Coordinates of C-alpha atoms and ligand atoms in Angstrom, one line a residue:
M12 CA 142.2 97.8 67.7
N13 CA 143.4 94.9 65.6
K14 CA 141.6 93.0 63.0
Q15 CA 141.0 90.0 65.3
K16 CA 139.1 92.2 67.7
Y17 CA 136.9 93.7 64.9
D18 CA 136.2 90.1 63.9
D19 CA 135.2 89.3 67.5
A20 CA 132.9 92.4 67.7
S21 CA 131.2 91.5 64.4
T22 CA 130.2 88.2 65.8
N23 CA 128.5 90.1 68.8
D24 CA 129.6 87.4 71.3
S25 CA 132.7 88.9 72.5
Y26 CA 132.9 90.0 76.2
F27 CA 132.5 93.7 75.1
W28 CA 129.4 93.1 73.2
R29 CA 127.8 90.9 75.9
L30 CA 128.6 93.6 78.5
V31 CA 127.0 96.4 76.3
Q32 CA 124.0 94.4 75.1
E33 CA 123.1 92.4 78.1
R34 CA 123.1 95.3 80.5
R35 CA 119.5 96.1 81.4
S36 CA 117.8 98.5 83.8
I37 CA 117.1 96.3 86.7
R38 CA 114.5 97.7 89.2
R39 CA 114.1 94.8 91.7
Y40 CA 116.8 93.5 94.0
Q41 CA 117.6 90.7 96.3
P42 CA 117.9 91.7 99.9
R43 CA 121.7 91.2 99.9
P44 CA 124.1 94.0 100.7
I45 CA 126.8 95.1 98.3
S46 CA 130.4 95.2 99.9
R47 CA 132.1 98.6 100.3
S48 CA 134.9 97.4 98.0
L49 CA 132.6 96.5 95.2
L50 CA 130.9 100.0 95.4
E51 CA 134.3 101.5 95.3
Q52 CA 135.2 99.6 92.2
I53 CA 132.3 100.6 90.2
L54 CA 132.7 104.2 91.4
T55 CA 136.2 104.1 90.2
A56 CA 135.0 102.9 86.8
A57 CA 132.7 106.1 86.9
L58 CA 135.8 108.4 87.6
W59 CA 137.5 107.0 84.6
A60 CA 134.9 108.4 82.1
P61 CA 136.0 111.2 79.7
S62 CA 135.0 114.7 80.8
A63 CA 135.1 118.2 79.3
H64 CA 138.6 119.7 79.9
N65 CA 139.2 116.7 82.1
R66 CA 137.6 118.7 85.0
Q67 CA 135.6 115.6 86.3
P68 CA 132.5 117.7 87.2
W69 CA 130.7 114.6 88.5
R70 CA 130.0 114.2 92.2
F71 CA 128.6 111.1 93.8
C72 CA 126.9 110.4 97.2
V73 CA 126.5 106.8 98.0
V74 CA 123.6 105.8 100.4
E75 CA 123.9 102.5 102.2
S76 CA 121.8 103.5 105.3
D77 CA 118.2 102.2 105.2
A78 CA 117.1 105.2 107.3
V79 CA 118.4 107.6 104.6
K80 CA 116.9 105.7 101.8
L81 CA 113.6 105.8 103.5
A82 CA 113.8 109.6 104.2
L83 CA 114.8 110.2 100.6
S84 CA 112.0 108.1 99.3
Q85 CA 109.4 109.6 101.6
T86 CA 110.4 113.2 101.0
M87 CA 110.7 112.8 97.2
G88 CA 107.4 110.8 97.2
R89 CA 105.6 113.8 99.0
R90 CA 106.7 116.2 96.3
W91 CA 105.9 113.7 93.6
R92 CA 102.3 113.2 95.0
Q93 CA 101.9 117.0 94.9
D94 CA 103.2 117.3 91.3
L95 CA 100.8 114.4 90.1
A96 CA 97.9 115.8 91.9
A97 CA 98.5 119.2 90.2
D98 CA 98.4 117.2 86.8
D99 CA 94.9 115.9 87.9
A100 CA 96.3 112.2 88.0
P101 CA 93.7 110.0 89.7
P102 CA 94.6 109.3 93.3
E103 CA 94.9 105.5 92.8
T104 CA 97.5 106.1 90.0
I105 CA 99.4 108.6 92.2
E106 CA 99.6 106.1 95.0
R107 CA 100.6 103.2 92.7
R108 CA 103.4 105.3 91.0
V109 CA 104.7 106.5 94.4
A110 CA 104.5 103.0 95.9
I111 CA 106.5 101.6 92.9
S112 CA 109.1 104.2 93.3
H113 CA 109.2 103.7 97.1
A114 CA 109.7 100.0 96.8
R115 CA 112.6 100.5 94.3
I116 CA 114.4 103.1 96.4
T117 CA 114.0 101.3 99.8
G118 CA 114.7 97.8 98.2
A119 CA 118.0 98.7 96.6
A120 CA 121.1 97.7 98.4
A121 CA 122.6 100.9 97.8
L122 CA 121.8 104.2 96.0
V123 CA 124.2 106.4 94.1
T124 CA 123.3 110.0 93.6
A125 CA 125.0 111.7 90.8
A126 CA 125.4 115.4 90.8
V127 CA 127.2 118.0 88.8
S128 CA 129.4 120.7 90.2
M129 CA 130.5 123.7 88.3
D130 CA 133.2 124.4 90.8
D131 CA 136.1 123.5 88.4
M132 CA 134.4 124.3 85.1
D133 CA 135.2 127.5 83.0
V134 CA 133.1 130.6 83.8
H135 CA 131.8 132.6 80.8
P136 CA 130.3 136.0 81.0
D137 CA 127.7 135.4 78.3
P138 CA 124.6 133.0 78.7
K139 CA 125.3 131.1 75.5
R140 CA 128.8 129.8 76.4
A141 CA 127.7 129.4 80.1
K142 CA 124.9 127.2 79.0
A143 CA 127.3 125.2 76.8
E144 CA 129.6 124.8 79.7
W145 CA 126.9 123.5 82.0
L146 CA 125.8 121.1 79.2
M147 CA 129.2 119.7 79.0
A148 CA 129.3 119.1 82.7
V149 CA 126.0 117.3 82.5
Q150 CA 127.3 115.3 79.5
S151 CA 130.4 114.3 81.4
T152 CA 128.4 113.2 84.5
A153 CA 126.2 111.1 82.2
L154 CA 129.2 109.4 80.8
A155 CA 130.5 108.7 84.3
C156 CA 127.1 107.2 85.0
Q157 CA 127.2 105.0 82.0
N158 CA 130.6 103.6 83.1
L159 CA 129.1 103.0 86.5
L160 CA 126.1 101.0 85.0
L161 CA 128.4 99.0 82.9
A162 CA 130.8 98.2 85.7
A163 CA 127.7 97.3 87.9
H164 CA 126.6 94.9 85.2
H165 CA 130.1 93.5 84.9
Y166 CA 130.2 92.7 88.6
G167 CA 126.8 90.9 88.4
L168 CA 124.8 93.8 89.9
G169 CA 121.6 95.1 88.7
A170 CA 121.1 98.9 88.5
C171 CA 118.6 101.5 87.2
W172 CA 118.9 105.2 86.6
M173 CA 116.1 107.2 88.2
C174 CA 115.5 110.8 87.0
A175 CA 113.6 111.9 90.2
P176 CA 116.3 114.1 91.6
L177 CA 116.2 116.3 88.5
F178 CA 112.7 117.4 89.6
V179 CA 113.5 117.7 93.4
P180 CA 117.2 118.6 93.6
D181 CA 116.6 120.7 96.8
V182 CA 115.0 117.7 98.6
V183 CA 117.9 115.4 97.5
R184 CA 120.5 118.0 98.6
G185 CA 118.8 118.6 101.9
I186 CA 118.3 114.9 102.9
L187 CA 121.8 114.0 101.9
N188 CA 123.4 117.1 103.2
L189 CA 125.2 117.7 100.0
P190 CA 127.4 120.8 99.5
E191 CA 125.5 123.8 98.1
T192 CA 127.3 123.6 94.6
W193 CA 126.3 120.0 93.9
R194 CA 123.3 119.9 91.5
P195 CA 121.6 116.4 91.7
Q196 CA 120.9 114.9 88.4
A197 CA 120.0 111.2 88.9
L198 CA 119.6 108.5 91.4
I199 CA 121.1 105.1 90.6
T200 CA 119.7 102.2 92.4
L201 CA 121.9 99.2 92.9
G202 CA 121.5 95.7 94.0
Y203 CA 121.9 92.0 93.2
P204 CA 119.2 91.4 90.6
A205 CA 115.8 89.9 91.5
E206 CA 114.5 90.0 88.0
E207 CA 115.5 89.5 84.3
K208 CA 114.7 92.1 81.6
Q209 CA 114.7 91.9 77.9
K210 CA 115.0 95.0 75.6
E211 CA 115.5 95.6 71.9
R212 CA 117.1 98.6 70.1
L213 CA 116.1 100.2 66.8
S214 CA 118.4 99.5 63.8
L215 CA 121.3 101.7 62.6
G216 CA 119.2 102.6 59.6
E217 CA 116.5 104.1 61.9
R218 CA 119.0 106.3 63.9
V219 CA 122.1 106.8 61.8
L220 CA 122.7 109.1 58.8
W221 CA 125.9 108.6 56.6
R222 CA 127.3 111.5 54.6
Ligands
FMN17 C1 118.3 109.9 81.5 C2 117.6 108.6 81.9 C3 116.6 108.8 82.8 C4 115.9 107.6 83.2 N1 114.9 107.7 84.2 C5 114.3 106.5 84.6 C6 113.3 106.6 85.6 O1 113.1 107.6 86.2 N2 112.8 105.5 86.0 C7 113.1 104.2 85.4 O2 112.5 103.3 85.9 N3 113.9 104.2 84.5 C8 114.6 105.2 84.0 N4 115.6 105.2 83.1 C9 115.9 103.9 82.5 C10 115.3 103.7 81.1 O3 114.0 103.5 81.3 C11 116.0 102.5 80.4 O4 117.3 102.7 80.2 C12 115.3 102.3 79.0 O5 114.0 101.8 79.0 C13 116.2 101.2 78.2 O6 116.2 100.0 79.0 P1 117.6 99.2 79.3 O7 118.4 100.3 80.3 O8 117.2 98.0 80.0 O9 118.4 99.1 78.1 C14 116.3 106.3 82.7 C15 117.4 106.3 81.7 C16 118.0 107.4 81.4 C17 119.3 107.3 80.4

């Protein structure tokens, strides 16, 4: 990177800094579809993330069908209700939380389920290295998702990472008819934004050590 680019970065108004700092998790969307070509663009950005051994362990399933969105939301919602009831959450809290999630999933123009597959990753006989290999695959997939989130923002879309599939991977695999080896990690809701959000971050001093 040349000096001019560093200078731009330090002013925080270069395109790069606006992209990084103005991306927000957007949870409400306009009822406007996203073209297939735009979805392909942001998925292409995801595929250009770095990955452990360049094995690209990420897998994605795009949901455009309203019927599938509904099935996913209803089935995940049933399981979530059970979990919250087991936590002794008040019934009205349970219904409110499930309803918010339902509105978000069914109101999104598209959903992208991100999964990890260990099919092409190294196989280790010992649990310690096997766990590290799994973690590298998950880390790689998270990086792909970040590329996807930034690309969505670049193209004027709102997006939000939902962790729900981590808690009900079997439900997600079943509804989406995913291959057995795909292990769902996240659901990314996508759509043209119907809200604006502001967020702050802690300072370098609160999160970085220098040695
Ligand atoms: C691993 C991970 C899991 C998340 N899970 C959820 C979620 O289940 N529901 C949700 O509304 N947001 C979820 N988020 C979004 C965060 O709440 C959000 O990124 C954070 O509040 C910072 O806001 P920003 O993305 O607008 O900067 C998740 C983000 C990450 C990285």
